JSON list of C-alpha atoms in Angstrom, two decimals:
[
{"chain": "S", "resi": 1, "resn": "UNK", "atom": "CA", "xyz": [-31.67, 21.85, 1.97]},
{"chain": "S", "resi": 2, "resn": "UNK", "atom": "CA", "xyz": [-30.63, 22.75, 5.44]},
{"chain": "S", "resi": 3, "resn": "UNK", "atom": "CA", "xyz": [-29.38, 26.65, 4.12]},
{"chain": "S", "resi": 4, "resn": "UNK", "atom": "CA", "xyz": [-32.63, 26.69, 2.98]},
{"chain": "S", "resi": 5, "resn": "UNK", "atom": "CA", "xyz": [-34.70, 25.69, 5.81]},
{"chain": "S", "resi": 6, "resn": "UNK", "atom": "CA", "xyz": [-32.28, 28.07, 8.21]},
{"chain": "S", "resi": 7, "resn": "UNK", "atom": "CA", "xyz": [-33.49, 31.41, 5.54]},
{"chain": "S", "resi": 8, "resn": "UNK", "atom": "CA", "xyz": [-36.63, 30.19, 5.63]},
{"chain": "S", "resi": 9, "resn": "UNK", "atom": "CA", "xyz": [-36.70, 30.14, 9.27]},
{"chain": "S", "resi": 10, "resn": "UNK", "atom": "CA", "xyz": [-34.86, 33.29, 9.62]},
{"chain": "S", "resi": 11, "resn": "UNK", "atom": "CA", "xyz": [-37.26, 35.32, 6.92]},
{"chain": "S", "resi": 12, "resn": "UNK", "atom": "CA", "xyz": [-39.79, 33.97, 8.83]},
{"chain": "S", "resi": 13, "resn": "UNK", "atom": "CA", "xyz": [-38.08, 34.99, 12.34]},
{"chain": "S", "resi": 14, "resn": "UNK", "atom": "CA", "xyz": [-36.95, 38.30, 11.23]},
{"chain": "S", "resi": 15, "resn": "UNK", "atom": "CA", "xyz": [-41.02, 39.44, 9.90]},
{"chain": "S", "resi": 16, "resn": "UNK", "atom": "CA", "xyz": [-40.80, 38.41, 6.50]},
{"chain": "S", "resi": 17, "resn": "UNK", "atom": "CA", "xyz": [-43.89, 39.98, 4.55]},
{"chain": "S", "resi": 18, "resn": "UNK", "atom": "CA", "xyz": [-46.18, 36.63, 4.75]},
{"chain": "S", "resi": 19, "resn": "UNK", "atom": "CA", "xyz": [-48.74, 35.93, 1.63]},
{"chain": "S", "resi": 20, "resn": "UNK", "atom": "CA", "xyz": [-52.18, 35.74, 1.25]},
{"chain": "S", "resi": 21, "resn": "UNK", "atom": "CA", "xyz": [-53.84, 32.48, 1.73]},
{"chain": "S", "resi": 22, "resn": "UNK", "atom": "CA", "xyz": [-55.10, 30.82, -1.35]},
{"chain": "S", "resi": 23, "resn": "UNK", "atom": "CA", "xyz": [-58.96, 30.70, -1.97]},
{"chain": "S", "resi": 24, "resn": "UNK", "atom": "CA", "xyz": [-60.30, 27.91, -2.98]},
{"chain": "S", "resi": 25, "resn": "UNK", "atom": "CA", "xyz": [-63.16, 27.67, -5.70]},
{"chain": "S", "resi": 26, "resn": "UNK", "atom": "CA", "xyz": [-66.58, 26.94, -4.56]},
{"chain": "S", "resi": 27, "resn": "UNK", "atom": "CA", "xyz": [-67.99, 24.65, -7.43]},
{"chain": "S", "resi": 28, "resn": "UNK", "atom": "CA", "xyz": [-71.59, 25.45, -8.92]},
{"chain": "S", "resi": 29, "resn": "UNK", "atom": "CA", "xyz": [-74.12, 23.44, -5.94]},
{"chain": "S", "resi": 30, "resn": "UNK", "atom": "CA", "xyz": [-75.80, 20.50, -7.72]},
{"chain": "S", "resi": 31, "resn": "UNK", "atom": "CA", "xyz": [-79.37, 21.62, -7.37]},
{"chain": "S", "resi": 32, "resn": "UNK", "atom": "CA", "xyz": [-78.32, 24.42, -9.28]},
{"chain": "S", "resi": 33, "resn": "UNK", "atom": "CA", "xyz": [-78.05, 22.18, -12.07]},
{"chain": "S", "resi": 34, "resn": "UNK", "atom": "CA", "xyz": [-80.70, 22.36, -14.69]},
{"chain": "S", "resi": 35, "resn": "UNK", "atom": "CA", "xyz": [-83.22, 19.65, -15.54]},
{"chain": "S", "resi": 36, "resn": "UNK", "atom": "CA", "xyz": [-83.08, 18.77, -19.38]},
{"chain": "S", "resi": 37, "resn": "UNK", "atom": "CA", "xyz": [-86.85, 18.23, -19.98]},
{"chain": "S", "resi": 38, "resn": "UNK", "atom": "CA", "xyz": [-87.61, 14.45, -21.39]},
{"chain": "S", "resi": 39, "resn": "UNK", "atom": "CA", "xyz": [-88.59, 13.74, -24.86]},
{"chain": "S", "resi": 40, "resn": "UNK", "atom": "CA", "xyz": [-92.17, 13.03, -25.62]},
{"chain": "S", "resi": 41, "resn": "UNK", "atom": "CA", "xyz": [-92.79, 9.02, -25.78]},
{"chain": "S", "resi": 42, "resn": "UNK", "atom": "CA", "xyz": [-93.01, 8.15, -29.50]},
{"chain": "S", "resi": 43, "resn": "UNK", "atom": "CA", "xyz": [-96.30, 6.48, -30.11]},
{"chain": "S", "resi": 44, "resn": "UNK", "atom": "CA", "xyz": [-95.65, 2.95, -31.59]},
{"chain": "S", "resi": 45, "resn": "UNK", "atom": "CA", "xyz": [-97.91, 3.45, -34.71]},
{"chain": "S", "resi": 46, "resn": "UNK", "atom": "CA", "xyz": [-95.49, 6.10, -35.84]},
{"chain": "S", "resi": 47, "resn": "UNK", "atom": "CA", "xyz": [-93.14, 2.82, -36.81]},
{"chain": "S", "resi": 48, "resn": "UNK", "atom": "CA", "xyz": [-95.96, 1.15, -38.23]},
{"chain": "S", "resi": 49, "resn": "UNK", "atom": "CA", "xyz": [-96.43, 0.02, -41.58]},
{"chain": "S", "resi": 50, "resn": "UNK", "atom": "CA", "xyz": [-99.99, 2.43, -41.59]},
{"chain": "S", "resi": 51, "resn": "UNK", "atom": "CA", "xyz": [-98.76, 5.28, -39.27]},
{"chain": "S", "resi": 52, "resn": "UNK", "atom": "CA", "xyz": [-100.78, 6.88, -36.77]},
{"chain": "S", "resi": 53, "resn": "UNK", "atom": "CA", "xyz": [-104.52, 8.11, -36.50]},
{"chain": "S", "resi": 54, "resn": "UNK", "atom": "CA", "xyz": [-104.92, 11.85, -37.30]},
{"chain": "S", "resi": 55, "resn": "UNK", "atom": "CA", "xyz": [-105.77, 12.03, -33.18]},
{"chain": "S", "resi": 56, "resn": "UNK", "atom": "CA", "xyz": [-102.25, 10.42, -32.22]},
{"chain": "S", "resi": 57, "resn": "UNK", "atom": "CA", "xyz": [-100.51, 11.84, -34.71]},
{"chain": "S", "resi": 58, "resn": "UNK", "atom": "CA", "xyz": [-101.49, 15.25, -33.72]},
{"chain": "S", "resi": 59, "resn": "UNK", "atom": "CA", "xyz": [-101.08, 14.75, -30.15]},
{"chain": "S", "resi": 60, "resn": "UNK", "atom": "CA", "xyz": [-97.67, 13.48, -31.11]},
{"chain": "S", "resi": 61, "resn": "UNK", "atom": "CA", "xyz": [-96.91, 16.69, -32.69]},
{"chain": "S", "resi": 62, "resn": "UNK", "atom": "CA", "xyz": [-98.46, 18.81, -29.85]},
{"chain": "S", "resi": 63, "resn": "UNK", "atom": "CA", "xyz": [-96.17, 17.16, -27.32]},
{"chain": "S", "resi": 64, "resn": "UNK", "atom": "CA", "xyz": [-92.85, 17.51, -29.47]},
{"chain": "S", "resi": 65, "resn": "UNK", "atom": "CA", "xyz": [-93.95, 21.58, -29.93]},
{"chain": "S", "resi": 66, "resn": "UNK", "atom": "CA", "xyz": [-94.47, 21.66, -25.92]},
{"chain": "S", "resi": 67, "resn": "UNK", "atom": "CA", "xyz": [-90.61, 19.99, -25.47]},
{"chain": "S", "resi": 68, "resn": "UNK", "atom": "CA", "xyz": [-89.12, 22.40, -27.89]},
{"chain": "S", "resi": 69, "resn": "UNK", "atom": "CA", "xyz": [-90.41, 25.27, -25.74]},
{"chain": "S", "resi": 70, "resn": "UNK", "atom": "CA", "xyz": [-89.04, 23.63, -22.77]},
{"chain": "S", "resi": 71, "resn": "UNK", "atom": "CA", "xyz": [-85.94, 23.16, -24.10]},
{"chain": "S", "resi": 72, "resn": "UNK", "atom": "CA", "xyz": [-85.92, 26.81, -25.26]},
{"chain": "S", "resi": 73, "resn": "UNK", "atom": "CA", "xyz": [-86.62, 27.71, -21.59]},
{"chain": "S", "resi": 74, "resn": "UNK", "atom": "CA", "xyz": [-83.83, 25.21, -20.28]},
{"chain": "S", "resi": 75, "resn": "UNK", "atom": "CA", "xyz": [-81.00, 26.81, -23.02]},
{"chain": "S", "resi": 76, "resn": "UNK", "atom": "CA", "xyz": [-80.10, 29.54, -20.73]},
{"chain": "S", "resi": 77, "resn": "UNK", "atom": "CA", "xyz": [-80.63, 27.98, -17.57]},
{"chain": "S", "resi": 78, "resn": "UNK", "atom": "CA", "xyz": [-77.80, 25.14, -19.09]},
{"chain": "S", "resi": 79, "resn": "UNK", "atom": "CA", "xyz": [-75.60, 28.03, -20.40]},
{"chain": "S", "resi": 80, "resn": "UNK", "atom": "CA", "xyz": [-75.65, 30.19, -17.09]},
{"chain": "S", "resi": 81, "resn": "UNK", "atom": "CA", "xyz": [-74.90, 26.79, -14.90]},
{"chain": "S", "resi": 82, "resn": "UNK", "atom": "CA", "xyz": [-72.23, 26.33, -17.55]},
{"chain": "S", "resi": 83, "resn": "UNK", "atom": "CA", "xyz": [-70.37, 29.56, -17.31]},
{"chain": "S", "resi": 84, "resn": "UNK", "atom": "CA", "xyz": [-70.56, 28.86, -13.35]},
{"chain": "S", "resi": 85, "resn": "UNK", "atom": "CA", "xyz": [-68.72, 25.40, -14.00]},
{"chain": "S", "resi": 86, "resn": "UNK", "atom": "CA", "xyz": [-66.14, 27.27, -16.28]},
{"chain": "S", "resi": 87, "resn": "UNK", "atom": "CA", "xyz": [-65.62, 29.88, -13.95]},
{"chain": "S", "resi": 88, "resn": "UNK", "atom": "CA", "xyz": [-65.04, 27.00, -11.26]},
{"chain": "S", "resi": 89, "resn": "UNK", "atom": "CA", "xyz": [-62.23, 25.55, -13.65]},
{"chain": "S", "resi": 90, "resn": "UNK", "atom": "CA", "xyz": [-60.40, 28.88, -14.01]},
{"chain": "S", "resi": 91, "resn": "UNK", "atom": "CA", "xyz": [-60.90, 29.21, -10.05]},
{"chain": "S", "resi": 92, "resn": "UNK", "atom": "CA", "xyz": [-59.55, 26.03, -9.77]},
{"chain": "S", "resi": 93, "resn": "UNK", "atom": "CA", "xyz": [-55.96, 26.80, -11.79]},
{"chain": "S", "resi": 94, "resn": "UNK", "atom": "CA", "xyz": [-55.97, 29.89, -9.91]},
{"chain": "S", "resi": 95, "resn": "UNK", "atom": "CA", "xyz": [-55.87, 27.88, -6.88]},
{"chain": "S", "resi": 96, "resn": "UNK", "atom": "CA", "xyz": [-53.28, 25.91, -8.26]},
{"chain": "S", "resi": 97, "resn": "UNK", "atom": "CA", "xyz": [-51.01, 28.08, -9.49]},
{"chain": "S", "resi": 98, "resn": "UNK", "atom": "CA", "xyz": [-51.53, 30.37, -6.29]},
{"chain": "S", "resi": 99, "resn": "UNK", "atom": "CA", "xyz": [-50.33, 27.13, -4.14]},
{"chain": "S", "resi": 100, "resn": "UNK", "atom": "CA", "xyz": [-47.59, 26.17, -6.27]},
{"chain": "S", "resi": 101, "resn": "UNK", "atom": "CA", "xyz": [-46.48, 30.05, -5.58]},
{"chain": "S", "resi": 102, "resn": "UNK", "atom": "CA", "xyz": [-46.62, 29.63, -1.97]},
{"chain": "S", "resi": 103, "resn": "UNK", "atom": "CA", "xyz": [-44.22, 27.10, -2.30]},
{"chain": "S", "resi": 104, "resn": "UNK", "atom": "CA", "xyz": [-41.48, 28.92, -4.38]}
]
């Protein structure tokens, strides 16, 4: 332990090429995060033993249509934040690995 604090020392006295600090991984912000959009309340005559009036039923429908274009909308807005939280992970065990280097 001592031999090796004494070369360390000396490297370090006698200009020993020094490495390159470690970066650390910004993760994705939160408000970057996407907003799932919220399901369309189900009308409680759709339960019902009779079902719904032709008006609710149909307004029913029209609100499920508008949420499926949302969530078309919020599909790549989810995939883009994802591949900025996978690219965090990878940044991450860079880090890592780049510290446990500076230690060897």
């Amino acid at each position: 332990m001592r031999r090796t604090v004494i070369a360390l020392g000396l490297a370090l006295a006698l200009g020993a090429p020094a490495r390159a600090a470690c970066t650390r991984p910004e993760p994705p912000p939160p408000e970057a995060k996407p907003t799932k959009p919220a399901l369309p309340p189900k009308p409680a005559c759709l339960d019902a033993k009779g079902g719904c009036p032709g008006w609710e039923a149909y307004s029913y429908n029209d609100a499920v249509k508008a949420y499926n274009a949302e969530l078309q909308a919020f599909r790549p807005l989810a995939e883009a934040y994802l591949q900025k939280l996978n690219a965090y992970v990878k940044g991450s065990a860079d880090y890592a690995q780049c510290e446990v280097r500076t230690l060897q």
